[in-house]
Every structure is written in structure tokens, then in C-alpha cells.
mmCIF file of C-alpha atoms and ligand atoms in Angstrom:
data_model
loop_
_atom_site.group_PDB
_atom_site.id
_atom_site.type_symbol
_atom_site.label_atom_id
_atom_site.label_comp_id
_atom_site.label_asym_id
_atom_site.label_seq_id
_atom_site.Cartn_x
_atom_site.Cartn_y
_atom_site.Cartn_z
ATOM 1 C CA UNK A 1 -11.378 -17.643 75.072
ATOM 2 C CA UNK A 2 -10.023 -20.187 77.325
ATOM 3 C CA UNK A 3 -8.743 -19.725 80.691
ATOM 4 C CA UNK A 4 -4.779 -19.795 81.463
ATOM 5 C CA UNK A 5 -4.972 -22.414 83.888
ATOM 6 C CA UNK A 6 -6.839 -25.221 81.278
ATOM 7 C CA UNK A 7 -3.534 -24.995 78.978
ATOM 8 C CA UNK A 8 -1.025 -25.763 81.753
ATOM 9 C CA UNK A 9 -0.483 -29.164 79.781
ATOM 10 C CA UNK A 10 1.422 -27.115 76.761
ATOM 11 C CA UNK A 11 4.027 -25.992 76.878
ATOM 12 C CA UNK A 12 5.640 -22.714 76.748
ATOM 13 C CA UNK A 13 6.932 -22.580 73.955
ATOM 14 C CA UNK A 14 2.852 -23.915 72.155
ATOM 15 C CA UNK A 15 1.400 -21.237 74.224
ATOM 16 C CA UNK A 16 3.185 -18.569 73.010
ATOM 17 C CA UNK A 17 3.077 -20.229 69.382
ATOM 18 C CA UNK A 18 -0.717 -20.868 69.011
ATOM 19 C CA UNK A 19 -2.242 -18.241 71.792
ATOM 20 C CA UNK A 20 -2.587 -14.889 73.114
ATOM 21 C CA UNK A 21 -2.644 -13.431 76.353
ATOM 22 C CA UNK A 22 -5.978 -11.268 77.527
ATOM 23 C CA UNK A 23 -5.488 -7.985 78.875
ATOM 24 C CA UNK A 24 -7.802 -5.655 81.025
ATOM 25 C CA UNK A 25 -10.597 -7.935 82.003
ATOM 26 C CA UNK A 26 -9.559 -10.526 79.764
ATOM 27 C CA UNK A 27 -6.726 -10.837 82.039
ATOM 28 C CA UNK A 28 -6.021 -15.008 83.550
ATOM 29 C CA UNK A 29 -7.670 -15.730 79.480
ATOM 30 C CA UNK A 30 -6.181 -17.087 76.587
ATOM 31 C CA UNK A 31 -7.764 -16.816 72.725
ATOM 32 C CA UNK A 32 -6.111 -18.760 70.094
ATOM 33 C CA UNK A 33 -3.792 -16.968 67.302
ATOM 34 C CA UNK A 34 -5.552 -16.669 63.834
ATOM 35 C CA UNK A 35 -3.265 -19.010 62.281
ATOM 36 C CA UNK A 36 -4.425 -21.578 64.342
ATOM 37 C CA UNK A 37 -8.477 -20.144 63.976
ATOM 38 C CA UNK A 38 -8.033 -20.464 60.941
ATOM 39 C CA UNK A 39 -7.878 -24.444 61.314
ATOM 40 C CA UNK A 40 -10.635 -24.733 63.469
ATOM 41 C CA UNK A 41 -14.179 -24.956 62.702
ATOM 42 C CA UNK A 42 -16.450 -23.226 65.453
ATOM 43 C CA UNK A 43 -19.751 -24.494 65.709
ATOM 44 C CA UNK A 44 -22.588 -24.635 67.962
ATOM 45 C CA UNK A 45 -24.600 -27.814 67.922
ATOM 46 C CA UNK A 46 -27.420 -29.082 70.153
ATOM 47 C CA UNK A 47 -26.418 -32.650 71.085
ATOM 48 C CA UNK A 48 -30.062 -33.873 71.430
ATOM 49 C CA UNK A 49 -31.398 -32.377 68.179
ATOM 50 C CA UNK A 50 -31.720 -34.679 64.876
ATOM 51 C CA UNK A 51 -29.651 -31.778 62.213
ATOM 52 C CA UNK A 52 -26.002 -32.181 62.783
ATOM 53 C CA UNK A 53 -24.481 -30.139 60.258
ATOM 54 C CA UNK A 54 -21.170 -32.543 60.326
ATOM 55 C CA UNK A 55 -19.811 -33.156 57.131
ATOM 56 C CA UNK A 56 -16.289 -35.847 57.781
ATOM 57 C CA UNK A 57 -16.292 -38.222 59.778
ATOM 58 C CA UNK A 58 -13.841 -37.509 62.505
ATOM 59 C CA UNK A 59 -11.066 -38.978 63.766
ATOM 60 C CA UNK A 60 -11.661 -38.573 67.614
ATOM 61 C CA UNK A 61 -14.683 -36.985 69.420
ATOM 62 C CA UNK A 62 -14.413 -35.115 72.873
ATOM 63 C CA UNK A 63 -17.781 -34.586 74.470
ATOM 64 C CA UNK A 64 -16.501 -34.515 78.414
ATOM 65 C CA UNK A 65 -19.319 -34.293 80.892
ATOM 66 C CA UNK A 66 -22.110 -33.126 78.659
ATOM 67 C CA UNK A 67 -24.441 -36.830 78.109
ATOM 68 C CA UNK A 68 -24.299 -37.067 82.551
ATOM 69 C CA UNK A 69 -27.326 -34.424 81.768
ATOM 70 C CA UNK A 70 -29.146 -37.184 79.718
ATOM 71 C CA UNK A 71 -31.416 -40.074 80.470
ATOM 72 C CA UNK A 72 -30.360 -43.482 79.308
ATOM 73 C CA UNK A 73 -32.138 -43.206 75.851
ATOM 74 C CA UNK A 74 -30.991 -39.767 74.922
ATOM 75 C CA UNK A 75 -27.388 -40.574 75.277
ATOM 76 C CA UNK A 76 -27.904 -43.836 73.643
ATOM 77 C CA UNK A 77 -29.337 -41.541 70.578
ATOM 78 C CA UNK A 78 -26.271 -39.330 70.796
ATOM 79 C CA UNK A 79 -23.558 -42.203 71.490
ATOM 80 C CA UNK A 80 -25.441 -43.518 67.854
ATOM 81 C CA UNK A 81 -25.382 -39.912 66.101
ATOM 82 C CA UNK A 82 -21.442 -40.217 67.468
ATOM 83 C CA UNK A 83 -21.258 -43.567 66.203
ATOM 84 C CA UNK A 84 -22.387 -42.353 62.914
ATOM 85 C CA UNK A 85 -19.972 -39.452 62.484
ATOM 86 C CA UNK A 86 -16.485 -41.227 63.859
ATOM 87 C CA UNK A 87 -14.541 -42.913 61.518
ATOM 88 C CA UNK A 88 -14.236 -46.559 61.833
ATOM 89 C CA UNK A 89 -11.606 -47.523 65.490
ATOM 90 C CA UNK A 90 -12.143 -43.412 65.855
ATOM 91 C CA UNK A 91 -11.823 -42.955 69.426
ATOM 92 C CA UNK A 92 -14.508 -41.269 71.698
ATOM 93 C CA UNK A 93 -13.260 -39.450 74.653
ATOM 94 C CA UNK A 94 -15.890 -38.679 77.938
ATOM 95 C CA UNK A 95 -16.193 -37.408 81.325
ATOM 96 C CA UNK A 96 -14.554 -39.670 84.438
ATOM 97 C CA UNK A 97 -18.364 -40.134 85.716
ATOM 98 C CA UNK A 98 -19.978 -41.422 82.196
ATOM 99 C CA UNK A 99 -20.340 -44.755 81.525
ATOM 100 C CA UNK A 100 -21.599 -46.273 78.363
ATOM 101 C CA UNK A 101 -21.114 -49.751 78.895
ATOM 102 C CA UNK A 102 -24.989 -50.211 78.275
ATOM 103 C CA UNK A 103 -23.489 -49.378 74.216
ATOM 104 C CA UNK A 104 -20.954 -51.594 74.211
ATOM 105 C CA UNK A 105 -22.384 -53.048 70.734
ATOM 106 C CA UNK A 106 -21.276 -49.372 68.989
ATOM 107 C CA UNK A 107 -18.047 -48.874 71.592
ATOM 108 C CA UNK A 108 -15.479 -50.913 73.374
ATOM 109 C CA UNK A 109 -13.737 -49.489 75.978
ATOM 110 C CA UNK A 110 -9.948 -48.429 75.802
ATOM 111 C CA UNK A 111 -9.013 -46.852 79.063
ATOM 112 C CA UNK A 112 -10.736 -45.200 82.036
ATOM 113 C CA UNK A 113 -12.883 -42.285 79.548
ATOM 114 C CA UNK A 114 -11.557 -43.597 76.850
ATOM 115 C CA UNK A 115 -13.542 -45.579 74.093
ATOM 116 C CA UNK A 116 -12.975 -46.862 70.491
ATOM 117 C CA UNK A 117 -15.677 -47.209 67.749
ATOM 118 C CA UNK A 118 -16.844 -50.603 67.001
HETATM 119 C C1 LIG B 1 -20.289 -29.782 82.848
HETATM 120 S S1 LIG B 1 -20.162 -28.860 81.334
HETATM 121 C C2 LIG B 1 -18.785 -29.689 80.605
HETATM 122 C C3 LIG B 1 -17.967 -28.757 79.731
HETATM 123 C C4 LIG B 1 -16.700 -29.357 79.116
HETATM 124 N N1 LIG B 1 -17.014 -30.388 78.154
HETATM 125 C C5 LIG B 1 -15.792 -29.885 80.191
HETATM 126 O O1 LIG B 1 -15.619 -31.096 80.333
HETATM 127 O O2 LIG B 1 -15.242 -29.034 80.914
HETATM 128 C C6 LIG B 1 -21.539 -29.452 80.433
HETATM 129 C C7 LIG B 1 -21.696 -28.827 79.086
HETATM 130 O O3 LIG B 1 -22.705 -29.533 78.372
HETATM 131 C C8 LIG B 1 -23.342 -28.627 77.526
HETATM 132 N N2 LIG B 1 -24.619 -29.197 77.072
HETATM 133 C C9 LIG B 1 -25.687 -29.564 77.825
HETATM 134 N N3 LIG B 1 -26.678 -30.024 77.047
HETATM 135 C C10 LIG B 1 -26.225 -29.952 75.762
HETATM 136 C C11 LIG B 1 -26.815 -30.260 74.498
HETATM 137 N N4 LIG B 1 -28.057 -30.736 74.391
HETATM 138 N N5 LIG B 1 -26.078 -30.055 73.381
HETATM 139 C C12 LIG B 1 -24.805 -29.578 73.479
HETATM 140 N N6 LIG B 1 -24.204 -29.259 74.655
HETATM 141 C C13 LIG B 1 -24.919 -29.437 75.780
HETATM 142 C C14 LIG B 1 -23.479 -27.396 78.391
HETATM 143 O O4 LIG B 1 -23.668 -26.250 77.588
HETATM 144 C C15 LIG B 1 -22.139 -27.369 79.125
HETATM 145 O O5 LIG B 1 -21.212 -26.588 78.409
#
């Protein structure tokens, strides 16, 4: 479930393609259509823990505001666990307040949160 307000990027005509509209207390929330669930993989995965169960590598990793919880050499163990499952110029999008300049050796930086792997 996703509220209405963080899908005011799509437009109408996505939102009423991909999503539905909660009623009674799900009111204001959005879930996505099965067609589209049906694409997505849900998991639940503890950042800081050594068993990823990631299979592909990916082509782009969000992970927004989650590693500002994490001293320096925890999120330079994640950034190389992310290293590890991006494909190779796979891009790595963060939070406006994380920096990871300190890992420049595994990412250059593309734009403001944005960051390619090396
Ligand atoms: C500030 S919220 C950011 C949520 C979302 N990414 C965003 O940008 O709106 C921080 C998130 O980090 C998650 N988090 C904290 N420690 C984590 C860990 N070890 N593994 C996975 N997620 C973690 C929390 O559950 C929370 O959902």
C-alpha cells in the first residue's frame, strides 16, 4: 500500500492502469493491480545482515535514506554487498543527506543522489 500523494509523479492515466484506490480506512492509499504484482518481487531483507537472498544482478538500486542510520563501516559493508549485486555502470540511487564519497573506489558520482557502479 502506498499513499496517494507519493504517486503524484504518474500520471493519470498509469494510476488508473497499474493501481487501485483504498476504500474505508484504506482511503488517501493506493495498492498496485495484480498484473503489475505479479512483476514484482516483495522481499524483506535486513541491510546489515551477511544472507541476501538476491539472485540477478540488478540494473539500478534505490535504498533512499536507510544507510544515514549506519556508522561509516556498516554502510561501507552495504555500499560493497550493493556493489556486488549491481550490474556493471548499474546506477545506485540514495537519500539527498547520504554521501558516499569515502567509496568512491566502488562508485562515482552522477548527479546530486545519484551514483554509477565502478
Ligand atoms: C527514513 S526511512 C526511508 C524510507 C524510504 N526509503 C524513503 O526514502 O522514504 C528509513 C528506512 O530504513 C529502514 N531500515 C533501517 N535499518 C535497516 C536495515 N538494517 N535493513 C533494511 N532496512 C532498514 C527502515 O525500516 C525504514 O523503512
Amino acid at each position: 500500500m502506498y499513499r496517494l500523494e507519493g504517486l503524484k509523479g504518474l500520471s493519470p492515466a498509469r494510476l488508473h492502469k497499474f493501481f487501485l484506490r483504498g476504500k474505508g480506512a484504506n482511503a488517501g492509499l493506493v495498492c498496485a493491480k495484480p498484473e503489475l504484482r505479479r512483476a514484482i518481487e516483495f522481499l524483506s531483507v535486513n541491510l546489515i545482515r551477511d544472507d541476501w537472498p538476491f539472485q540477478e544482478p540488478f540494473d539500478a538500486i534505490f535504498c533512499r535514506n536507510v544507510m544515514i542510520y549506519f556508522d561509516a563501516p556498516t554502510q561501507r559493508r552495504v555500499l560493497e554487498r550493493i556493489h556486488r549485486v549491481l550490474k556493471p555502470a548499474g546506477m545506485l540511487f540514495v537519500g539527498h543527506a547520504e554521501n558516499f564519497s569515502a567509496s568512491r573506489d566502488l562508485f562515482a558520482l552522477r548527479g546530486k543522489t545519484v551514483y554509477e557502479r565502478r
